[in-house]
Coordinates of C-alpha atoms in Angstrom, one line a residue:
Chain A
M1164 CA 0.1 -0.3 0.0
F1165 CA 2.6 2.7 0.7
R1166 CA 4.5 1.4 -2.2
Y1167 CA 1.8 2.4 -4.1
I1168 CA 1.3 6.0 -2.6
G1169 CA 5.2 6.3 -3.2
L1170 CA 4.6 5.4 -6.7
R1171 CA 1.2 7.6 -7.1
L1172 CA 3.1 10.5 -5.8
L1173 CA 6.2 9.7 -7.9
Q1174 CA 3.8 9.8 -11.3
L1175 CA 2.1 12.8 -10.3
I1176 CA 5.3 15.3 -10.5
P1177 CA 5.9 14.8 -13.7
V1178 CA 2.2 15.7 -14.5
F1179 CA 2.6 18.4 -11.7
F1180 CA 5.1 20.0 -13.8
G1181 CA 3.5 19.1 -17.2
A1182 CA 0.3 20.7 -16.1
T1183 CA 1.7 24.0 -14.6
L1184 CA 4.4 24.4 -17.8
L1185 CA 1.0 24.4 -19.8
I1186 CA -0.7 26.8 -18.2
Y1187 CA 2.0 28.9 -17.6
F1188 CA 3.0 28.3 -21.6
M1189 CA -0.5 29.1 -22.7
V1190 CA -0.6 32.5 -20.4
F1191 CA 2.3 34.2 -21.4
S1192 CA 4.0 33.0 -24.5
L1193 CA 0.8 34.6 -25.6
P1194 CA 0.8 38.0 -27.6
G1195 CA 0.0 41.2 -25.7
D1196 CA 2.5 43.0 -23.4
P1197 CA 1.8 42.5 -19.9
I1198 CA 3.1 45.7 -18.9
A1199 CA 0.5 47.9 -21.0
A1200 CA -2.0 46.1 -19.8
L1201 CA -0.9 47.0 -16.3
F1202 CA -1.3 50.6 -16.8
G1203 CA -3.8 51.0 -19.8
E1204 CA -4.2 54.2 -21.7
R1205 CA -1.2 56.4 -20.5
P1206 CA 2.3 54.6 -20.7
P1207 CA 4.4 54.7 -18.0
P1208 CA 8.1 56.3 -18.1
Q1209 CA 11.1 53.8 -19.0
S1210 CA 12.6 53.2 -15.9
V1211 CA 9.3 51.9 -14.3
I1212 CA 8.9 49.6 -17.0
D1213 CA 12.3 48.4 -16.9
T1214 CA 12.3 47.9 -13.0
I1215 CA 9.2 45.9 -13.4
R1216 CA 10.4 43.6 -16.4
E1217 CA 13.4 43.1 -13.7
Q1218 CA 11.2 42.5 -10.7
Y1219 CA 9.3 39.8 -12.8
H1220 CA 12.4 38.3 -14.8
L1221 CA 10.5 39.2 -17.8
N1222 CA 14.0 39.6 -19.7
D1223 CA 15.0 36.0 -19.1
P1224 CA 14.0 33.3 -21.3
F1225 CA 10.9 31.8 -21.2
I1226 CA 12.1 28.5 -19.8
V1227 CA 13.8 30.6 -16.6
Q1228 CA 10.9 32.6 -16.1
Y1229 CA 8.7 29.1 -15.8
L1230 CA 11.0 27.9 -13.2
Y1231 CA 10.7 31.0 -11.2
Y1232 CA 7.2 30.5 -11.2
V1233 CA 7.2 26.8 -10.0
G1234 CA 9.8 27.8 -7.2
G1235 CA 7.4 30.4 -6.1
I1236 CA 4.5 28.2 -6.3
L1237 CA 6.7 25.6 -4.2
T1238 CA 7.8 27.9 -1.7
G1239 CA 4.1 29.0 -1.0
D1240 CA 5.0 32.6 -3.0
L1241 CA 2.2 32.7 -5.9
G1242 CA 3.0 36.4 -7.1
T1243 CA 0.6 39.3 -6.5
T1244 CA -2.5 40.4 -7.3
Y1245 CA -2.8 44.1 -9.4
S1246 CA -3.8 45.5 -6.6
G1247 CA -0.6 44.1 -4.9
R1248 CA -1.8 42.3 -2.4
P1249 CA 0.4 38.0 -2.5
V1250 CA -1.9 35.6 -4.0
S1251 CA -0.7 33.2 -1.3
D1252 CA -2.4 35.7 1.2
L1253 CA -5.9 35.8 -0.7
L1254 CA -5.8 31.9 -1.0
G1255 CA -5.2 31.5 2.8
Q1256 CA -8.5 33.8 3.4
A1257 CA -10.5 32.5 0.4
F1258 CA -10.1 28.7 0.7
P1259 CA -11.5 28.0 4.2
I1260 CA -15.0 29.7 2.8
T1261 CA -14.7 27.2 -0.7
F1262 CA -13.7 24.2 1.7
R1263 CA -16.6 24.8 3.8
L1264 CA -18.9 25.1 0.3
A1265 CA -17.4 22.0 -1.3
M1266 CA -18.1 20.0 1.7
L1267 CA -21.5 20.8 1.7
A1268 CA -22.0 20.4 -1.6
L1269 CA -20.4 17.3 -1.7
F1270 CA -22.5 15.7 1.1
F1271 CA -25.7 17.2 -0.3
E1272 CA -24.8 15.3 -3.2
A1273 CA -23.8 12.3 -1.6
V1274 CA -26.7 11.4 0.4
A1275 CA -29.6 12.9 -1.3
G1276 CA -27.8 11.2 -4.9
I1277 CA -26.9 7.9 -3.2
A1278 CA -30.3 7.7 -1.8
V1279 CA -32.5 8.7 -4.7
G1280 CA -30.6 6.4 -7.0
L1281 CA -31.1 3.5 -4.4
I1282 CA -34.5 3.6 -4.0
A1283 CA -34.8 4.2 -8.1
G1284 CA -32.5 1.2 -8.4
L1285 CA -34.3 -0.8 -6.5
R1286 CA -37.5 0.2 -7.9
K1287 CA -36.6 -0.2 -11.7
G1288 CA -39.3 0.5 -14.0
K1289 CA -41.5 1.7 -11.3
F1290 CA -43.0 5.2 -11.2
F1291 CA -40.3 7.0 -8.7
D1292 CA -37.3 5.2 -11.0
A1293 CA -38.7 7.0 -14.1
S1294 CA -39.1 10.2 -12.5
A1295 CA -35.6 10.3 -10.4
L1296 CA -34.1 9.6 -14.7
V1297 CA -36.2 12.4 -16.1
V1298 CA -35.2 15.1 -13.4
S1299 CA -31.8 13.9 -13.4
L1300 CA -31.5 14.3 -17.1
L1301 CA -33.2 17.9 -16.3
L1302 CA -30.9 19.0 -13.8
I1303 CA -27.7 18.0 -16.2
S1304 CA -29.1 19.7 -18.9
V1305 CA -30.0 23.0 -17.0
P1306 CA -26.3 25.1 -16.5
T1307 CA -25.5 25.5 -13.1
F1308 CA -25.6 29.5 -13.7
V1309 CA -29.6 29.2 -14.8
V1310 CA -30.3 26.9 -11.5
G1311 CA -28.2 29.2 -9.6
F1312 CA -30.4 32.5 -10.8
I1313 CA -33.8 30.5 -10.4
L1314 CA -33.0 28.9 -6.9
Q1315 CA -31.5 32.5 -6.0
Y1316 CA -34.9 34.2 -7.2
V1317 CA -37.3 31.5 -5.5
F1318 CA -35.9 31.0 -2.3
S1319 CA -34.3 34.3 -1.2
I1320 CA -36.0 37.0 -3.1
Q1321 CA -39.5 35.8 -3.3
L1322 CA -39.7 33.4 -0.2
G1323 CA -36.8 35.2 2.5
L1324 CA -35.9 32.0 3.2
F1325 CA -32.0 32.7 2.7
R1326 CA -29.7 35.6 2.0
T1327 CA -29.9 36.7 -1.3
T1328 CA -25.8 36.9 -0.9
V1329 CA -23.8 35.7 1.9
G1330 CA -22.6 37.6 4.5
P1331 CA -18.9 38.3 5.9
G1332 CA -17.2 35.0 7.3
A1333 CA -20.1 33.2 5.0
P1334 CA -21.9 31.2 8.1
I1335 CA -22.7 27.9 7.2
Q1336 CA -26.5 28.9 7.3
D1337 CA -25.9 31.2 4.4
L1338 CA -24.0 28.6 2.3
I1339 CA -26.7 26.3 2.5
L1340 CA -28.3 27.4 -0.7
P1341 CA -24.8 27.9 -2.6
A1342 CA -24.1 24.3 -1.7
I1343 CA -27.4 23.2 -3.1
V1344 CA -26.8 25.0 -6.5
L1345 CA -23.0 23.9 -6.6
A1346 CA -24.6 20.2 -6.1
T1347 CA -27.4 19.5 -8.6
V1348 CA -25.3 18.4 -11.6
S1349 CA -23.2 16.2 -9.3
F1350 CA -26.3 15.5 -7.5
A1351 CA -28.0 14.2 -11.0
Y1352 CA -25.1 12.0 -12.1
I1353 CA -24.6 10.2 -8.5
V1354 CA -28.4 9.4 -8.8
R1355 CA -28.1 7.9 -12.4
L1356 CA -25.0 6.8 -11.6
T1357 CA -26.1 4.7 -8.4
R1358 CA -29.0 3.3 -10.0
A1359 CA -27.6 1.4 -12.8
S1360 CA -25.1 -0.2 -10.5
V1361 CA -27.9 -0.7 -8.1
A1362 CA -29.7 -2.2 -10.5
D1363 CA -26.6 -4.4 -11.9
N1364 CA -26.0 -5.4 -8.2
M1365 CA -30.0 -6.7 -7.8
Q1366 CA -29.4 -9.3 -10.8
A1367 CA -26.1 -10.4 -9.3
D1368 CA -25.6 -13.6 -7.9
F1369 CA -24.0 -12.9 -4.2
V1370 CA -27.4 -11.1 -4.1
R1371 CA -29.3 -13.9 -5.0
T1372 CA -27.4 -16.2 -2.6
A1373 CA -27.7 -13.6 0.3
T1374 CA -31.8 -13.2 -0.3
A1375 CA -31.4 -17.1 -0.6
K1376 CA -30.0 -17.8 2.6
G1377 CA -32.4 -15.9 4.3
L1378 CA -30.8 -12.1 4.8
T1379 CA -33.3 -10.0 5.9
R1380 CA -34.1 -7.4 2.9
G1381 CA -32.9 -5.1 4.7
R1382 CA -29.8 -6.7 5.2
V1383 CA -29.6 -7.6 1.7
V1384 CA -29.7 -4.2 0.4
R1385 CA -27.5 -2.1 2.9
V1386 CA -24.3 -4.8 3.1
H1387 CA -24.5 -6.6 -0.4
I1388 CA -26.1 -4.2 -2.9
L1389 CA -25.5 -0.8 -1.7
R1390 CA -21.8 -1.2 -0.5
N1391 CA -20.8 -3.2 -4.1
S1392 CA -23.1 -0.1 -5.5
L1393 CA -20.8 2.4 -4.0
I1394 CA -17.5 1.8 -6.0
P1395 CA -18.5 3.5 -8.9
V1396 CA -19.9 6.8 -7.1
V1397 CA -17.1 6.8 -5.2
T1398 CA -14.7 7.1 -7.8
F1399 CA -17.4 10.0 -9.5
L1400 CA -16.7 11.9 -6.4
G1401 CA -13.0 11.8 -7.1
V1402 CA -13.6 13.8 -10.6
D1403 CA -16.3 15.4 -9.4
I1404 CA -13.9 17.8 -7.5
G1405 CA -12.9 19.4 -10.4
S1406 CA -16.2 19.8 -12.0
L1407 CA -17.0 21.6 -8.1
M1408 CA -14.3 23.8 -8.5
V1409 CA -15.3 25.1 -12.1
G1410 CA -19.0 25.3 -10.4
A1411 CA -17.9 26.7 -7.2
I1412 CA -16.3 30.0 -10.0
V1413 CA -19.8 30.4 -11.1
T1414 CA -21.7 29.8 -7.9
E1415 CA -19.8 32.0 -5.3
G1416 CA -19.6 34.3 -8.5
I1417 CA -23.8 34.6 -8.2
F1418 CA -23.9 34.5 -4.3
N1419 CA -21.1 37.0 -4.1
I1420 CA -19.0 34.6 -1.8
N1421 CA -15.4 35.4 -1.0
G1422 CA -14.0 32.1 -1.5
V1423 CA -11.5 30.7 -4.5
G1424 CA -14.2 30.6 -7.0
G1425 CA -15.7 34.1 -6.2
T1426 CA -12.2 35.7 -6.2
V1427 CA -11.5 33.7 -9.7
Y1428 CA -15.0 35.2 -10.6
Q1429 CA -14.0 38.7 -9.6
A1430 CA -10.6 38.2 -11.3
I1431 CA -12.4 37.0 -14.5
K1432 CA -14.6 40.2 -14.6
R1433 CA -11.9 42.6 -14.0
G1434 CA -9.3 40.9 -16.9
E1435 CA -6.8 40.5 -14.0
G1436 CA -5.1 37.3 -16.1
P1437 CA -2.4 36.4 -13.6
T1438 CA -4.5 36.5 -10.8
V1439 CA -6.9 33.8 -12.6
V1440 CA -4.3 31.9 -13.8
S1441 CA -2.3 31.6 -10.0
F1442 CA -5.5 30.4 -8.5
V1443 CA -6.6 27.9 -11.2
A1444 CA -3.0 26.3 -11.1
V1445 CA -3.9 26.4 -7.1
M1446 CA -6.9 24.2 -8.1
V1447 CA -5.5 22.1 -10.5
I1448 CA -3.0 21.0 -8.3
I1449 CA -6.0 20.5 -5.4
Y1450 CA -7.7 18.7 -8.3
M1451 CA -4.7 16.1 -8.9
L1452 CA -4.6 15.4 -5.2
A1453 CA -8.0 14.9 -4.8
N1454 CA -7.7 11.6 -7.8
L1455 CA -5.0 10.7 -5.9
L1456 CA -7.2 10.3 -2.4
V1457 CA -10.0 9.1 -4.4
D1458 CA -7.6 6.1 -6.1
L1459 CA -7.0 5.2 -2.3
L1460 CA -10.2 5.1 -0.8
Y1461 CA -11.3 2.7 -3.7
A1462 CA -8.6 0.3 -2.8
A1463 CA -10.0 0.2 0.9
L1464 CA -13.8 0.0 -0.4
D1465 CA -13.5 -2.5 -2.7
P1466 CA -11.6 -6.0 -1.5
R1467 CA -11.0 -7.1 -4.9
I1468 CA -8.6 -4.1 -5.6
R1469 CA -5.2 -4.7 -3.9
Y1470 CA -2.4 -2.4 -5.0
A1471 CA 0.7 -4.6 -6.2
K1472 CA 2.6 -4.9 -3.1
Chain B
M1296 CA -12.9 -11.5 -25.7
Q1297 CA -10.7 -14.2 -24.7
N1298 CA -7.8 -15.5 -27.1
S1299 CA -8.5 -19.1 -27.4
S1300 CA -5.4 -19.6 -29.0
S1301 CA -3.3 -18.6 -26.4
G1302 CA -3.9 -21.4 -23.7
P1303 CA -0.8 -23.7 -22.6
G1304 CA -1.8 -26.9 -24.1
H1305 CA -2.6 -26.6 -27.5
F1306 CA -5.4 -29.3 -29.0
V1307 CA -6.0 -30.1 -32.6
A1308 CA -9.4 -32.2 -33.0
Q1309 CA -8.9 -35.2 -35.2
L1310 CA -10.1 -34.7 -38.3
D1311 CA -13.2 -37.2 -37.7
D1312 CA -14.3 -35.3 -34.6
T1313 CA -14.7 -32.4 -36.3
P1314 CA -18.5 -32.3 -37.7
L1315 CA -17.4 -30.8 -41.2
A1316 CA -20.8 -31.3 -42.5
A1317 CA -22.2 -29.0 -39.7
V1318 CA -20.3 -26.3 -40.7
D1319 CA -21.0 -26.8 -43.9
S1320 CA -24.8 -26.6 -43.6
V1321 CA -24.1 -23.0 -41.9
D1322 CA -25.8 -20.6 -44.4
E1323 CA -23.2 -18.3 -45.5
S1324 CA -25.2 -16.7 -48.3
E1325 CA -26.5 -13.7 -46.0
K1326 CA -24.1 -10.8 -45.2
A1327 CA -23.0 -10.9 -41.5
R1328 CA -25.1 -8.7 -39.6
S1329 CA -22.9 -5.7 -37.7
S1330 CA -23.2 -4.9 -34.4
F1331 CA -24.0 -1.3 -35.7
A1332 CA -27.1 -3.2 -37.9
D1333 CA -28.5 -4.6 -34.3
A1334 CA -27.6 -1.4 -32.5
W1335 CA -30.1 0.3 -35.1
D1336 CA -32.6 -2.6 -34.4
A1337 CA -32.5 -1.7 -31.2
M1338 CA -33.0 2.0 -31.1
R1339 CA -35.7 1.9 -33.7
G1340 CA -37.8 0.5 -31.4
R1341 CA -37.5 3.3 -28.7
P1342 CA -39.6 6.7 -29.3
M1343 CA -37.0 8.4 -27.3
F1344 CA -35.0 7.9 -29.6
W1345 CA -37.1 9.5 -32.7
I1346 CA -38.0 12.4 -30.5
S1347 CA -34.5 13.4 -29.5
L1348 CA -33.7 12.8 -33.2
V1349 CA -36.4 15.1 -34.4
M1350 CA -35.2 17.8 -31.7
I1351 CA -31.7 17.4 -32.9
A1352 CA -33.1 17.6 -36.4
L1353 CA -34.8 20.9 -35.8
I1354 CA -32.1 22.8 -33.8
L1355 CA -29.8 22.3 -36.9
V1356 CA -32.3 23.7 -39.2
V1357 CA -32.8 26.8 -36.8
A1358 CA -29.2 26.9 -36.4
A1359 CA -28.7 26.7 -40.3
F1360 CA -31.2 28.7 -41.4
P1361 CA -32.6 30.8 -38.6
N1362 CA -33.9 33.2 -41.4
L1363 CA -36.6 30.5 -41.9
F1364 CA -37.8 31.1 -38.7
T1365 CA -38.3 34.8 -38.3
Q1366 CA -38.3 38.0 -40.4
T1367 CA -37.2 40.4 -37.2
K1368 CA -33.6 41.2 -36.8
P1369 CA -32.6 40.1 -33.4
N1370 CA -30.2 42.9 -33.1
L1371 CA -32.5 45.9 -35.1
G1372 CA -35.4 47.9 -34.2
C1373 CA -35.0 47.2 -30.7
L1374 CA -36.8 50.1 -29.2
L1375 CA -36.3 51.3 -25.4
P1376 CA -40.2 51.6 -24.5
D1377 CA -40.7 47.9 -25.2
S1378 CA -38.0 47.2 -22.5
N1379 CA -38.9 44.0 -20.7
G1380 CA -42.3 44.1 -22.4
G1381 CA -44.6 41.0 -22.5
P1382 CA -45.2 39.1 -25.5
E1383 CA -47.5 40.7 -28.2
A1384 CA -48.7 40.1 -31.8
G1385 CA -45.6 39.2 -34.1
H1386 CA -43.2 39.1 -30.9
P1387 CA -44.2 35.4 -29.3
F1388 CA -41.8 36.1 -26.4
G1389 CA -41.7 39.5 -25.7
F1390 CA -38.8 41.7 -25.3
T1391 CA -35.3 41.9 -23.2
R1392 CA -34.2 44.7 -21.3
Q1393 CA -33.0 46.0 -24.4
G1394 CA -35.9 46.2 -25.6
C1395 CA -34.9 43.7 -28.2
D1396 CA -37.4 40.6 -29.6
I1397 CA -36.8 37.9 -27.8
Y1398 CA -38.2 35.2 -29.8
S1399 CA -35.7 36.4 -33.0
R1400 CA -32.8 36.3 -30.3
V1401 CA -33.5 32.6 -29.2
I1402 CA -33.5 31.5 -32.9
F1403 CA -30.4 33.5 -34.0
G1404 CA -28.7 32.4 -30.8
A1405 CA -29.0 28.9 -32.0
Q1406 CA -26.0 29.1 -34.2
A1407 CA -22.8 30.0 -31.9
S1408 CA -24.5 27.4 -29.5
V1409 CA -24.2 24.3 -32.2
T1410 CA -21.3 25.6 -33.9
V1411 CA -19.4 25.5 -30.7
G1412 CA -21.0 22.1 -29.8
I1413 CA -21.2 20.7 -33.2
L1414 CA -16.7 21.5 -33.9
A1415 CA -15.3 21.1 -30.3
T1416 CA -17.4 17.5 -30.4
V1417 CA -15.8 16.6 -34.0
L1418 CA -12.0 18.0 -33.0
V1419 CA -12.1 16.3 -30.1
T1420 CA -13.8 12.7 -31.5
V1421 CA -11.4 13.1 -34.4
F1422 CA -8.3 14.4 -32.8
G1423 CA -8.8 11.9 -29.8
G1424 CA -9.7 9.1 -31.6
I1425 CA -6.8 9.1 -34.1
I1426 CA -4.3 9.4 -31.8
G1427 CA -5.8 6.8 -29.2
A1428 CA -6.3 4.3 -31.7
L1429 CA -2.2 4.5 -32.7
A1430 CA -1.4 4.8 -28.9
G1431 CA -3.4 1.3 -28.3
F1432 CA -2.8 -0.2 -31.8
Y1433 CA 1.3 0.4 -32.1
G1434 CA 2.0 0.6 -28.1
G1435 CA 5.9 0.8 -27.2
F1436 CA 7.3 4.3 -27.3
L1437 CA 4.1 6.1 -28.9
D1438 CA 2.1 4.9 -26.5
A1439 CA 3.9 5.9 -23.6
V1440 CA 4.4 9.9 -24.9
V1441 CA 0.9 10.0 -26.1
S1442 CA -0.4 8.8 -22.7
R1443 CA 2.0 10.7 -20.6
I1444 CA 1.0 14.0 -22.3
G1445 CA -2.4 12.8 -22.1
D1446 CA -2.3 12.8 -18.6
I1447 CA -0.8 16.4 -18.4
F1448 CA -3.8 18.0 -20.4
F1449 CA -6.2 15.5 -18.0
A1450 CA -5.1 17.0 -15.2
I1451 CA -6.8 20.0 -15.8
P1452 CA -10.8 19.8 -15.8
T1453 CA -11.8 21.1 -19.2
V1454 CA -14.0 24.3 -18.4
L1455 CA -11.0 25.4 -15.8
G1456 CA -8.1 25.2 -18.6
A1457 CA -10.7 26.7 -21.0
I1458 CA -11.1 30.0 -18.2
V1459 CA -7.2 30.2 -17.9
L1460 CA -6.8 30.4 -22.0
M1461 CA -9.9 32.2 -22.9
S1462 CA -9.2 34.7 -20.1
V1463 CA -6.3 35.8 -22.4
L1464 CA -6.6 35.1 -25.8
P1465 CA -7.2 38.1 -27.7
T1466 CA -10.1 36.6 -30.1
R1467 CA -13.2 34.8 -29.0
T1468 CA -15.2 33.4 -32.1
P1469 CA -17.0 30.5 -31.9
V1470 CA -14.2 28.5 -33.3
T1471 CA -11.9 29.9 -31.0
V1472 CA -14.0 28.7 -28.2
A1473 CA -14.7 25.2 -30.2
L1474 CA -10.7 24.7 -30.4
V1475 CA -10.3 26.2 -26.8
L1476 CA -12.7 23.4 -25.0
A1477 CA -11.5 20.5 -27.4
L1478 CA -7.9 21.1 -26.2
F1479 CA -8.8 20.1 -22.9
A1480 CA -11.0 17.8 -23.5
W1481 CA -9.2 15.4 -26.6
P1482 CA -7.6 13.1 -23.8
Q1483 CA -10.6 11.7 -22.4
I1484 CA -11.7 10.2 -26.1
A1485 CA -8.0 9.4 -26.5
R1486 CA -8.2 7.2 -23.6
I1487 CA -11.3 5.3 -24.0
M1488 CA -10.4 5.1 -27.9
R1489 CA -6.9 3.7 -26.5
G1490 CA -8.7 1.1 -24.1
S1491 CA -11.1 -0.4 -26.3
V1492 CA -8.5 -0.8 -29.5
V1493 CA -6.0 -2.5 -27.1
A1494 CA -9.1 -5.0 -26.0
A1495 CA -9.7 -5.5 -29.8
K1496 CA -6.3 -6.0 -31.3
N1497 CA -5.9 -9.3 -29.6
A1498 CA -9.1 -10.8 -30.7
D1499 CA -9.2 -13.5 -33.2
Y1500 CA -10.1 -11.9 -35.9
V1501 CA -7.0 -9.5 -36.1
T1502 CA -4.7 -13.0 -35.5
A1503 CA -6.4 -14.4 -38.8
S1504 CA -5.7 -10.9 -40.7
I1505 CA -2.4 -10.8 -39.8
A1506 CA -2.0 -14.7 -40.9
L1507 CA -3.2 -13.4 -43.8
G1508 CA -0.8 -10.7 -44.2
V1509 CA -2.9 -7.8 -44.1
S1510 CA -0.8 -5.4 -43.7
R1511 CA -1.3 -3.7 -39.7
F1512 CA -2.1 -0.3 -41.1
R1513 CA -4.8 -1.8 -42.9
I1514 CA -5.7 -4.1 -39.9
L1515 CA -6.6 -0.9 -37.8
V1516 CA -8.6 0.7 -40.0
R1517 CA -10.5 -2.1 -41.4
H1518 CA -11.0 -4.6 -38.4
V1519 CA -9.8 -3.0 -35.3
V1520 CA -11.4 0.4 -35.2
P1521 CA -14.8 -0.1 -36.3
N1522 CA -14.7 -2.7 -33.6
A1523 CA -13.4 -0.3 -30.7
I1524 CA -15.4 3.0 -32.2
A1525 CA -18.9 2.3 -29.9
P1526 CA -18.2 3.6 -26.7
V1527 CA -16.1 6.4 -28.7
I1528 CA -19.2 7.1 -30.3
V1529 CA -21.7 7.1 -26.8
V1530 CA -19.7 9.5 -25.3
A1531 CA -19.2 12.3 -28.4
T1532 CA -22.8 11.9 -28.3
T1533 CA -23.0 13.3 -24.6
S1534 CA -20.0 15.8 -24.5
L1535 CA -21.4 17.6 -27.2
G1536 CA -24.3 18.8 -24.6
T1537 CA -21.4 19.7 -22.1
F1538 CA -19.6 21.4 -24.7
I1539 CA -23.1 23.8 -25.3
V1540 CA -22.9 24.1 -21.6
A1541 CA -19.6 25.2 -21.2
E1542 CA -19.8 27.5 -23.9
A1543 CA -22.9 28.9 -21.9
T1544 CA -20.9 29.1 -18.8
L1545 CA -17.7 30.8 -20.4
S1546 CA -19.8 33.4 -22.3
F1547 CA -21.8 33.9 -18.7
L1548 CA -18.8 34.5 -17.2
G1549 CA -18.0 37.1 -20.0
I1550 CA -14.7 35.3 -21.5
G1551 CA -16.4 32.9 -23.8
L1552 CA -18.5 34.7 -26.9
P1553 CA -17.9 38.6 -27.3
P1554 CA -21.5 40.3 -26.2
D1555 CA -21.9 41.5 -30.3
V1556 CA -21.9 37.5 -31.0
M1557 CA -25.7 36.1 -30.6
S1558 CA -25.7 33.1 -28.1
W1559 CA -27.9 31.6 -25.5
G1560 CA -25.4 32.3 -22.7
N1561 CA -24.5 35.9 -23.6
D1562 CA -28.4 36.6 -23.1
I1563 CA -29.0 34.3 -19.5
G1564 CA -26.0 36.2 -18.3
Q1565 CA -27.8 40.0 -19.3
A1566 CA -31.5 38.6 -18.4
R1567 CA -29.9 38.1 -14.8
A1568 CA -29.9 41.8 -14.0
S1569 CA -33.8 41.8 -14.3
I1570 CA -34.9 38.4 -13.4
A1571 CA -37.3 40.2 -10.3
T1572 CA -39.2 42.1 -12.8
A1573 CA -39.5 40.5 -16.1
P1574 CA -37.8 36.5 -15.5
M1575 CA -39.6 35.6 -18.5
V1576 CA -36.6 36.9 -20.3
L1577 CA -34.6 34.2 -18.7
F1578 CA -36.4 31.6 -19.1
Y1579 CA -36.6 31.6 -22.8
P1580 CA -32.8 31.3 -23.7
A1581 CA -32.4 29.1 -20.9
A1582 CA -35.0 26.8 -22.2
A1583 CA -33.6 26.9 -25.4
L1584 CA -30.2 25.9 -24.3
S1585 CA -31.3 23.4 -21.9
L1586 CA -33.8 21.5 -24.4
T1587 CA -30.6 21.1 -26.8
V1588 CA -28.7 19.7 -24.3
L1589 CA -31.7 17.4 -23.1
S1590 CA -32.0 16.5 -26.9
F1591 CA -28.2 15.2 -27.1
L1592 CA -28.2 13.3 -23.6
V1593 CA -31.2 11.5 -24.2
L1594 CA -29.7 10.4 -27.9
G1595 CA -26.4 9.6 -25.8
D1596 CA -28.4 7.3 -24.1
V1597 CA -30.4 5.9 -26.3
V1598 CA -27.3 5.2 -28.2
R1599 CA -25.3 3.8 -25.3
D1600 CA -28.1 1.3 -24.5
A1601 CA -28.2 0.2 -28.4
L1602 CA -24.5 -0.8 -28.4
D1603 CA -23.8 -2.4 -25.1
P1604 CA -25.5 -5.8 -26.0
K1605 CA -25.3 -5.9 -21.8
A1606 CA -27.7 -3.0 -21.3
R1607 CA -30.0 -4.1 -24.2
A1608 CA -30.4 -7.8 -22.9
R1609 CA -31.3 -5.9 -19.7
R1610 CA -34.4 -4.3 -20.7

């Protein structure tokens, strides 16, 4: 097991460098002068330009610039925003909020998705199953931001059940509605995945054996069907962390949450390319680590999978 | 499929043990049915297949010839007194905040979404499919290099990568949006195709073709790819819908299509300001977008059920 973790971490290294190089290359090899973008209409004096070029290593070749950038990431220095705040400072403030939001969303989608998917799978072809399928398809086809507008309008503006925008410090009760919005698409996927998986396992030999040897239905469902059906769902949850982060950009933008996503949203709106890049780079790293974590969880859940000793 | 000739003990039946007469009596006059013909039969009987197909055909016609459906120009004749106005004669959906006709905007908005969706899907399928097939079939160094490069792109979620690239790109058109989405989405298809090709290339008919002296490339194109392409088709159909959602998300964030391009994503973003007073302004483009995505999702579902023999038997 430890050998496997070590191997996976080693595999992560080239992917990490590749991905950051890719992002860096995309952004900084493009035409356009970053300093001109910094000053807008009136060009600054030459001495200021020279100082900035020196400060940001713009006179060095591309690969040296990249190494400075990666060195910065590894030592926790992620550069500064246009307004002069260190990105790592901003990240430290924003990350706990997004983490809370994402955990809440993950909790909602996992609990509700698995519950609905399980019931639908057990009653395959019945009314509940058919409506769960239709609702899940609808939820997937409506973009997150539209769901966000509608729920915000209905529950906050019309019914007044929640605050329209999230207050400072983002208390949990304010995050409930955004978390539901963030969870909708993944909820739908989990319903479909759990349903298909449960329906498959219902016909498996081990379930027939369990029923035949006289186990109660509750035990068959809980221990034999559910546990085996959760394996693909766990894998999905790992991949889903990536889409949760994209969703967080949209959701936090709509609900005015000062998390990682909200910061990226504001930076996009203001056209602050470097801030967007450094935040998204951090998101990509989180995504890679989360995928690793899920792979390990996968082994814990499925006794058939034992990584090479 | 297991390769039956690769067991440790080879057994060759005695000639008189082999009932040649039975083999001879098999009727070979009819052409063998392909799995696609089976799939077609399975799909033909399902109403959802025809409903989604008709919807998609309609959407494609609207996207290609918007002028057939409306005489009103989406950006001309917008009068501020009509701002957020309700439906009236000739304007069935009412007016936007700028006083433009919503119906014609919805009709003209189809083009951008459909272009991005189809172009990105075609690019991803062709590019990812070819790369995955070559890597899976030839293996070795090529496979290692391609897989590692794919890993790097795979580590960046499609829309996140698109956000980074689109926020710095100077030109934004449906084509660039499609290219950017495809750039980050191809490894998924490449991985599926590679896995599928690896599974197919050890089949008996491939061994037979090698024995007959068919060239490697011809085996790949004639035998392996047709037998490995089914999972790619399924994912491609479904991903068309997700590309359309991705384009709308990018446009909503303000880094997709520029505001002067007619697009559902842009219109939804603009309608947000007046959601409390005129929710219908938001409803129509959102409904058009969702119906389009839904049609492709349903078609993808039906195609998956039809191409997967396991699912076909289950139904």
